[in-house]
Tab-separated table of C-alpha atoms in Angstrom:
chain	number	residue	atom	x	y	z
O	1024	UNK	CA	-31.844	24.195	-63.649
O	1025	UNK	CA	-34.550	25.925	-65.623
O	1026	UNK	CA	-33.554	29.819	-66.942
O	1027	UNK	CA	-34.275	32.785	-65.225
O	1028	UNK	CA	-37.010	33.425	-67.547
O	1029	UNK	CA	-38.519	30.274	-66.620
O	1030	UNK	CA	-38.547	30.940	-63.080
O	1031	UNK	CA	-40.040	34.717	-63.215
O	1032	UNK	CA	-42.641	33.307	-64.807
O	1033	UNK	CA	-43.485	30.338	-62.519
O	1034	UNK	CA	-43.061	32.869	-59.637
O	1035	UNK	CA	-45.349	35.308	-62.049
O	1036	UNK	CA	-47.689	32.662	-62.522
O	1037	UNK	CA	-47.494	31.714	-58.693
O	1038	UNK	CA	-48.175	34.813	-56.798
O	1039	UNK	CA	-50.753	36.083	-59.240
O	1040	UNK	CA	-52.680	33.522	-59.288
O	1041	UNK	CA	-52.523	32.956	-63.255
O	1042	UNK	CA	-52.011	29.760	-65.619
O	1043	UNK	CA	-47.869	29.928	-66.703
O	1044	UNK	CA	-49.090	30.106	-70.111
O	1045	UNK	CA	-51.221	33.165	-69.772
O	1046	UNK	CA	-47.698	34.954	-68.404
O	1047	UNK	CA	-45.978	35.904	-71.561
O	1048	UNK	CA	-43.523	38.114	-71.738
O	1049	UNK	CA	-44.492	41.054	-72.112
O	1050	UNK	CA	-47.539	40.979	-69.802
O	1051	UNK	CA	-48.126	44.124	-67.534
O	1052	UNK	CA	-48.586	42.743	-63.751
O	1053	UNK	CA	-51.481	45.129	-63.254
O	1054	UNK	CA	-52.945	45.723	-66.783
O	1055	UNK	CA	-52.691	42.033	-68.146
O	1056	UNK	CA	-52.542	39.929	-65.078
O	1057	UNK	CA	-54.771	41.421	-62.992
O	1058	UNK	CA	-52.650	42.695	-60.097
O	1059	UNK	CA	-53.191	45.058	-57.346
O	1060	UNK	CA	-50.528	47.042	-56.310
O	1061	UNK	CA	-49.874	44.942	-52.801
O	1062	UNK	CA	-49.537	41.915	-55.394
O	1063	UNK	CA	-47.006	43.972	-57.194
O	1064	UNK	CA	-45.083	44.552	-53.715
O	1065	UNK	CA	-45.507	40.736	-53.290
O	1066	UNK	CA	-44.047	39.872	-56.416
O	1067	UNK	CA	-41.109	41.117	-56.080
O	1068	UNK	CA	-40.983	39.743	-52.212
O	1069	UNK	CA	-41.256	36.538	-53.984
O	1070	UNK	CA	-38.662	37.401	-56.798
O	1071	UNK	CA	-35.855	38.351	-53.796
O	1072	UNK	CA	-36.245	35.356	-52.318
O	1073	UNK	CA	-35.996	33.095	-55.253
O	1074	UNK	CA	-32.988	34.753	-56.578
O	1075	UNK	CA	-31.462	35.385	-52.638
O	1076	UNK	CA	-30.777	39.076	-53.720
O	1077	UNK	CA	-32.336	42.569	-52.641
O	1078	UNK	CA	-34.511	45.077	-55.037
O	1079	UNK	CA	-34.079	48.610	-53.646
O	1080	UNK	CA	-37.778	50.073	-53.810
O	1081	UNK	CA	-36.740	52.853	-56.725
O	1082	UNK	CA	-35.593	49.857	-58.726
O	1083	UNK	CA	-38.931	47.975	-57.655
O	1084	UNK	CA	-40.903	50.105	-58.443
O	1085	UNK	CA	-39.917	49.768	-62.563
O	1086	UNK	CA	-40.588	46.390	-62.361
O	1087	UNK	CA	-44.192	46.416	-64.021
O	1088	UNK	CA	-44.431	43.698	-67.093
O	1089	UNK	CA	-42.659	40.145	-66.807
O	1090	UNK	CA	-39.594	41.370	-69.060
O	1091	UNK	CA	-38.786	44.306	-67.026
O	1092	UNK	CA	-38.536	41.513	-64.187
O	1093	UNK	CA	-36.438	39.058	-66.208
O	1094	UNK	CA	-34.083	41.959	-67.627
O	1095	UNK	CA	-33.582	43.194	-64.086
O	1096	UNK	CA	-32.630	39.664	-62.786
O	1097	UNK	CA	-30.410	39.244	-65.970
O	1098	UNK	CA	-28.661	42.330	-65.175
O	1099	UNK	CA	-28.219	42.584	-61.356
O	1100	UNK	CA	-27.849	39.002	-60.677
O	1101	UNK	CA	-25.140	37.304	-63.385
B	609	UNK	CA	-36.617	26.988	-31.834
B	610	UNK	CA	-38.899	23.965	-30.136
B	611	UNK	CA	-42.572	24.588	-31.171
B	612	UNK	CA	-44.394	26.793	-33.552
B	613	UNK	CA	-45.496	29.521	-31.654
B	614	UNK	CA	-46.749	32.767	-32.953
B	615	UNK	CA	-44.148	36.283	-32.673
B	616	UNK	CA	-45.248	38.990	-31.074
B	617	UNK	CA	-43.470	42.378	-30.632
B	618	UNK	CA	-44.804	44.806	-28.208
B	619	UNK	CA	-43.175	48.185	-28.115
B	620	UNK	CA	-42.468	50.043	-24.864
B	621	UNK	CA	-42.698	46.758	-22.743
B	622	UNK	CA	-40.799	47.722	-19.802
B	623	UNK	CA	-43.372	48.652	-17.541
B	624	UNK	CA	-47.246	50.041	-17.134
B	625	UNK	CA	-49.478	48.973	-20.008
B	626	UNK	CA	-47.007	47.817	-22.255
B	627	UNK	CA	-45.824	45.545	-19.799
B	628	UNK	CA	-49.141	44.232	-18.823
B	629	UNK	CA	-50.098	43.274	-22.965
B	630	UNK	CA	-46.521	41.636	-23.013
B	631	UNK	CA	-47.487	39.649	-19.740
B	632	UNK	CA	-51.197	38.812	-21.631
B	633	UNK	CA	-49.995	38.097	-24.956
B	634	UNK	CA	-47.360	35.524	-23.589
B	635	UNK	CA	-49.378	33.858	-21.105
B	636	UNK	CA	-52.045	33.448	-24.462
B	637	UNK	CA	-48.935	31.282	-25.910
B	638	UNK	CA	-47.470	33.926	-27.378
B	639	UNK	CA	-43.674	34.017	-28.050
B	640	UNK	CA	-43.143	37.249	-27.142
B	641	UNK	CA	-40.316	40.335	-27.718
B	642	UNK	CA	-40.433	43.499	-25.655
B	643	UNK	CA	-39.051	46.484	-26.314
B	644	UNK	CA	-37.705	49.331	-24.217
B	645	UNK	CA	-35.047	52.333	-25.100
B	646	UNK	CA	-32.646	51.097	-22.233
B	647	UNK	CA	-30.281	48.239	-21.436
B	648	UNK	CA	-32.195	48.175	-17.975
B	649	UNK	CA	-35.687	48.199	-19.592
B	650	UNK	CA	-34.722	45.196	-21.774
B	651	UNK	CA	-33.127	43.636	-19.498
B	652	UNK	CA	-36.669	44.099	-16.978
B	653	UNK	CA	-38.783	42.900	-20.245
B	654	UNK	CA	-36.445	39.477	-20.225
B	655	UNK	CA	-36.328	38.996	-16.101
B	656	UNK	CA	-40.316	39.117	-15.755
B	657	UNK	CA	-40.929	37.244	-19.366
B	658	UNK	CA	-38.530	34.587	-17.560
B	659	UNK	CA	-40.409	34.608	-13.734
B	660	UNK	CA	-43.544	34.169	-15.340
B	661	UNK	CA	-41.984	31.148	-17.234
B	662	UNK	CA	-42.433	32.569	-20.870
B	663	UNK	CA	-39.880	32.165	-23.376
B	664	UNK	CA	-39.761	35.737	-24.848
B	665	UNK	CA	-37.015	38.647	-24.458
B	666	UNK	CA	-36.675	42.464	-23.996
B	667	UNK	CA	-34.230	44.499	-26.424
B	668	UNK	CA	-33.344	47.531	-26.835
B	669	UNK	CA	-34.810	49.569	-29.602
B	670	UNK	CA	-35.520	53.511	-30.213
B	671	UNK	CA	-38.632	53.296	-31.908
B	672	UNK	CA	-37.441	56.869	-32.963
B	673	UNK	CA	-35.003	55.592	-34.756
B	674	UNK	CA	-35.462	54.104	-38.468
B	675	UNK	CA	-32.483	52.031	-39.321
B	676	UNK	CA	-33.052	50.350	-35.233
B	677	UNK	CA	-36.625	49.343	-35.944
B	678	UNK	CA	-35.640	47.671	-39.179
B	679	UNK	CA	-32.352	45.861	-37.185
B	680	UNK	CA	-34.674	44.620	-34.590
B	681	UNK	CA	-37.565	43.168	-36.423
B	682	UNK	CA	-35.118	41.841	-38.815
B	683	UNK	CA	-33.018	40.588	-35.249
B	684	UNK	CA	-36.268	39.009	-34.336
B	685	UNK	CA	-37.321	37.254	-37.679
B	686	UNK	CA	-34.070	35.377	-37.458
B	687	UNK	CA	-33.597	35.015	-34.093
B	688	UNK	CA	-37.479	33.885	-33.537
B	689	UNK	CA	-39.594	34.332	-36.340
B	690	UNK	CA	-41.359	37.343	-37.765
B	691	UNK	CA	-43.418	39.012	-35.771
B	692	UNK	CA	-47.590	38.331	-37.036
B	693	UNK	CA	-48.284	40.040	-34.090
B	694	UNK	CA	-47.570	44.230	-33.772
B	695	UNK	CA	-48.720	46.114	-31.100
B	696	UNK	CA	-47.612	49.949	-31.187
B	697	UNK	CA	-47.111	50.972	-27.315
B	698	UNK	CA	-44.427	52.962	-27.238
B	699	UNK	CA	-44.691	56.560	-26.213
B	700	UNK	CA	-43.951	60.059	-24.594
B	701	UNK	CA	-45.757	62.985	-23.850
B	702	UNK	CA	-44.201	66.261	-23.754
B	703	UNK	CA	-46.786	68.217	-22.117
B	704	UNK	CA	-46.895	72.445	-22.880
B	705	UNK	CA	-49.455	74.562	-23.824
B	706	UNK	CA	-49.215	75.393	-27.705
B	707	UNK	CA	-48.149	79.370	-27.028
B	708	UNK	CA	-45.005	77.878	-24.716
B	709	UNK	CA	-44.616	74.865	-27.180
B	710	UNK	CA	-41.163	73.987	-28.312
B	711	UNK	CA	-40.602	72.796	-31.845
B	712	UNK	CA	-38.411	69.703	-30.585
B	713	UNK	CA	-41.293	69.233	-27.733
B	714	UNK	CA	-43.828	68.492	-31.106
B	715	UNK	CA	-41.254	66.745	-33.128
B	716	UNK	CA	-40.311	64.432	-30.087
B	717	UNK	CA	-43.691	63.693	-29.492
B	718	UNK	CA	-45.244	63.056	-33.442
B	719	UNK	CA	-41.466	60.903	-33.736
B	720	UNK	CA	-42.190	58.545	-31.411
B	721	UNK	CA	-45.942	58.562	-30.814
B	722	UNK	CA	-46.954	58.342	-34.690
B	723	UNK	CA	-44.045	58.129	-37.129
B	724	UNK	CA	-42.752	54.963	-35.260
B	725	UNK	CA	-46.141	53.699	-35.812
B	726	UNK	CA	-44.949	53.828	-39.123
B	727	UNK	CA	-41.863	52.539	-38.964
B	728	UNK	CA	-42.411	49.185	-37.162
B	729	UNK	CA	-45.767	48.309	-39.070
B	730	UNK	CA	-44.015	48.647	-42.525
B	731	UNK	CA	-40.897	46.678	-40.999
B	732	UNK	CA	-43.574	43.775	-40.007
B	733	UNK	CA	-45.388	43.734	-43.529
B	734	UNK	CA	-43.191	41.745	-45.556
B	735	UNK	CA	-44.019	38.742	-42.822
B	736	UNK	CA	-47.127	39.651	-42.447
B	737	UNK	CA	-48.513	39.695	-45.696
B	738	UNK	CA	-46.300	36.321	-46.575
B	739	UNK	CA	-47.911	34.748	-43.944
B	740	UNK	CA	-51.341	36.048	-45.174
B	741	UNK	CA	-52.061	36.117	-41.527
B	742	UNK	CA	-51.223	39.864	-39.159
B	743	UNK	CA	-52.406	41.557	-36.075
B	744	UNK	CA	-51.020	45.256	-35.895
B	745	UNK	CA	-52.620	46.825	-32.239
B	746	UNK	CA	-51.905	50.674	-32.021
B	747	UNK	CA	-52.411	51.824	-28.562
B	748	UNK	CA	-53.738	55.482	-28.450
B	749	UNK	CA	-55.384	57.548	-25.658
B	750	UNK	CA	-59.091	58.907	-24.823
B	751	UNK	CA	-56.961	62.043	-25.242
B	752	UNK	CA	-56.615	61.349	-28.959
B	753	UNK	CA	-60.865	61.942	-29.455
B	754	UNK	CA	-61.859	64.050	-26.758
B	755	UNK	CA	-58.424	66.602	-26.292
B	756	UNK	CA	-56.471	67.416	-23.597
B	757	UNK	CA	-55.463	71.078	-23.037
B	758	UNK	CA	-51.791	70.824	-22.916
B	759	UNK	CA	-51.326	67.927	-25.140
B	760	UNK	CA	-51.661	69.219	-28.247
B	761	UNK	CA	-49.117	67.408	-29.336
B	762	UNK	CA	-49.815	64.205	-27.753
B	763	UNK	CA	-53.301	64.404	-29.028
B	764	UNK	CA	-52.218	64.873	-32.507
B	765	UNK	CA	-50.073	61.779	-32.460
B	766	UNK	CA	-52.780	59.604	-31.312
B	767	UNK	CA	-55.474	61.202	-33.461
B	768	UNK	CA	-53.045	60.641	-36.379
B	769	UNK	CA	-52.415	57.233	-35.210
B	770	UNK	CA	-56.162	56.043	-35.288
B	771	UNK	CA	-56.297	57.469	-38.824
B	772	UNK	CA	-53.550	55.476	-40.170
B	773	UNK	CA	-54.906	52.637	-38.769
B	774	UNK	CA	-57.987	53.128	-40.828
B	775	UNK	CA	-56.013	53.686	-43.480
B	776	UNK	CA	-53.549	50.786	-43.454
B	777	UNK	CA	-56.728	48.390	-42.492
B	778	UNK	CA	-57.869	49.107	-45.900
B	779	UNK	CA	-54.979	48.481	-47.884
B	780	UNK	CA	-53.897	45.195	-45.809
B	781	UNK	CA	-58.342	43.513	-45.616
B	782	UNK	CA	-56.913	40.969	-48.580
B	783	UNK	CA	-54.217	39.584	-46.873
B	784	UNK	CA	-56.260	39.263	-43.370
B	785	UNK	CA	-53.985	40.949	-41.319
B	786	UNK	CA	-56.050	43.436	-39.019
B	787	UNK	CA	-54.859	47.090	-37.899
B	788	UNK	CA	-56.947	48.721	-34.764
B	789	UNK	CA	-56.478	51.044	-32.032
B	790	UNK	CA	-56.917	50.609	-28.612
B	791	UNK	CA	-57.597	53.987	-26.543
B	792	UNK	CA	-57.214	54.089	-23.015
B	793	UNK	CA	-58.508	56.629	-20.272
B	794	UNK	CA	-56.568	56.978	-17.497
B	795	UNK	CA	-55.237	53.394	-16.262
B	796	UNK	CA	-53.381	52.614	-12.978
B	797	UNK	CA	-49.720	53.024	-14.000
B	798	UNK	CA	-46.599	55.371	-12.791
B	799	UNK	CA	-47.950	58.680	-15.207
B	800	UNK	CA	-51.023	58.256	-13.536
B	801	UNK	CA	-49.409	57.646	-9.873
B	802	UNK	CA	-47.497	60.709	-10.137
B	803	UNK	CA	-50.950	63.027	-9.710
B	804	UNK	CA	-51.715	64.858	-6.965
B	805	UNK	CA	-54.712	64.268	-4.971
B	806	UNK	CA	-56.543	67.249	-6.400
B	807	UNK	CA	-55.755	66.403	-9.667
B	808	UNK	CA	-56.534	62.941	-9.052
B	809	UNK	CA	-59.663	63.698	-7.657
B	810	UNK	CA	-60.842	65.865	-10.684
B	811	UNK	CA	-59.946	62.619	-12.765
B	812	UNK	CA	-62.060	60.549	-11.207
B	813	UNK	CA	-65.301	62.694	-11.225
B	814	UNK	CA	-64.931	62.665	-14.830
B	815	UNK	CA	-65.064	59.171	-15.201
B	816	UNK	CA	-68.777	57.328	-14.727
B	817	UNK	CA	-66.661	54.094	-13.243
B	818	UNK	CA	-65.304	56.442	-10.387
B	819	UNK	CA	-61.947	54.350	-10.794
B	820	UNK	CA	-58.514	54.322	-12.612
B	821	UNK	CA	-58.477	51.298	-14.913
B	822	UNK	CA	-55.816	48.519	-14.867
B	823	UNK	CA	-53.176	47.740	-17.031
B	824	UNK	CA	-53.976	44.224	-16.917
B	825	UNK	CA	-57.982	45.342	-18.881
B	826	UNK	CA	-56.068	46.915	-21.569
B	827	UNK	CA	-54.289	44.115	-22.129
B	828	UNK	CA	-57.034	41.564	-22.173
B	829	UNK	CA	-58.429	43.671	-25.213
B	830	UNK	CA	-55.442	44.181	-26.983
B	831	UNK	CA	-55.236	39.740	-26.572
B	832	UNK	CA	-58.681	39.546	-27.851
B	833	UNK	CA	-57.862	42.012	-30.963
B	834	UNK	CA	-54.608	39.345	-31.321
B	835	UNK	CA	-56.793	36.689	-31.224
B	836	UNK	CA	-58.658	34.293	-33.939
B	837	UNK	CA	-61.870	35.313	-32.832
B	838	UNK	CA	-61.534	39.463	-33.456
B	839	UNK	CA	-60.550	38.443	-37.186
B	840	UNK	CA	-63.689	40.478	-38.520
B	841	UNK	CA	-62.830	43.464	-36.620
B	842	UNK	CA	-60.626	46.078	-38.598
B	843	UNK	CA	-59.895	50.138	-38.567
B	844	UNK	CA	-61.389	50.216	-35.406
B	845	UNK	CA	-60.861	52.325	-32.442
B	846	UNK	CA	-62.020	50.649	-28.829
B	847	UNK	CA	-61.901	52.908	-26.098
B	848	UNK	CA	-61.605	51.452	-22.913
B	849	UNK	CA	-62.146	54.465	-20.221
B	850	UNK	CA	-64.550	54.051	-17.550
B	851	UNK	CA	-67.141	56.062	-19.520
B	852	UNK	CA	-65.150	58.797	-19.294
B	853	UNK	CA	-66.158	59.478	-22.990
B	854	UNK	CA	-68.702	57.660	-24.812
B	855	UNK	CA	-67.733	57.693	-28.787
């Protein structure tokens, strides 16, 4: 079982369309990686599936950088 | 479920044109959920789905009503699938001139007409945009472009409707998924039956055709629109009125 870190960033890496490496943590979706704000929607589509839980819009909306995703899983899913 | 078959949901189903684009869509191999605000209407949407041989159902859903739309698309994601396929049909007209207008005769009619437009296309996204692949049909009216004294309110809604549509088309292009409008003049169905001859009569010389059109011609276009071969068609309006007015 890899860490949740590990599996943001494949999902990162995934629906972005990037290389895993180029995802580090504290990447901006939009500024660093090149996402639109559907991806961004997408992204976290992807993250609620792979972690079977639910991200309220206010809270998804935060979400912008790869740390703000892993800290969010950290907190709201252990 | 037995095959792979593509969802559709079609608001208002029970009857007139949304029943006729329920008919089309399923007979184009469709699987195919109707909607209809009563127990009866559903129940209609399931009996003629079934006579026809089609494996679809009717339920019942206020398209008024936020939390229902969200229930029933998520009913019908797990039930069937999620629903590629949208097409917007459901609607009232409250008919007053604006001086006698009530508040709750607007609000009913912008509720149902055009908010639920947005309720039930934001419902479908999240398969839609997975899937990479979406049809969202909005039906409006003729009365949306050219007016209709009396309908202020109904013209609004559809007027508002074809905007969102342009609007939506451009945020969803990447993903493939197409949003248009279909406008109608006056079809065949029981709003139209319930004229008088005089009025009737006054319809007709307005209309180059010199005939009511048929649900069933709506719903051919609304299949096409569906189909793989309208993929390069988005934000658009059709209308589909006899000439009646020529955009």
């Amino acid at each position: 079982m890899s860490s949740i870190e590990e599996r943001v960033k494949k999902i990162v890496a995934e629906q972005l369309g990037v290389k895993e490496e180029e995802v580090q943590t504290e990447a901006s979706f939009v500024e660093d990686l090149g996402a639109d704000s559907l991806d961004t929607v997408e992204l976290v589509m992807a993250l609620e599936e792979e972690f079977e839980t639910e991200i309220p819009d206010e809270e998804a909306e935060k979400i912008t950088t790869v740390k703000l995703a892993i800290d969010y899983i950290k907190e709201n899913l252990a | 479920m037995s095959e792979e078959k593509t969802v559709a949901l079609v608001t208002g189903a029970s009857r007139g044109i949304g029943r006729a684009i329920a008919e089309r869509l399923a007979g184009d191999g469709y699987r195919v959920v109707g909607t209809a605000t009563t127990e009866s209407g559903a129940a209609a949407i399931t009996d003629y789905l079934q006579a026809g041989g089609f494996d679809g159902c009717g339920m019942t859903l206020d398209v008024a009503d936020q939390a229902a739309v969200e229930d029933v698309v998520k009913g019908v994601s797990a039930q069937f699938g999620a629903p590629l396929v949208l097409v917007n049909n459901a609607g009232i007209t409250r008919d007053n001139i604006l001086m006698r207008m009530k508040p709750e005769e607007w609000q009913a009619v912008i509720d149902t007409n055009l908010s639920a437009v947005y309720r039930a296309s934001k419902a479908c996204l999240r398969g839609m945009t997975k899937a990479r692949w979406g049809r969202i049909v909005n039906i409006t009216s003729v009365v949306g472009a050219m007016g209709n004294a009396g309908q202020s309110n109904y013209a609004a809604s559809k007027a508002g409707v074809e905007g969102f549509s342009r609007a939506l088309a451009r945020e969803l292009g990447s993903r493939a998924i197409t949003v248009n409008c279909v406008a109608p003049g006056f079809i065949d169905t029981d709003m139209t039956r319930a004229l008088n001859e005089d009025q009737r009569e006054a319809m007709l010389g307005q209309i180059p055709l010199a005939r009511l059109g048929e649900a069933s011609e709506i719903a051919a276009l609304v299949g096409f629109l569906c189909g793989s071969h309208a993929g390069y068609i988005t934000g658009e309006t059709i209308h589909i009125n006899g000439g009646m007015n020529m955009a």
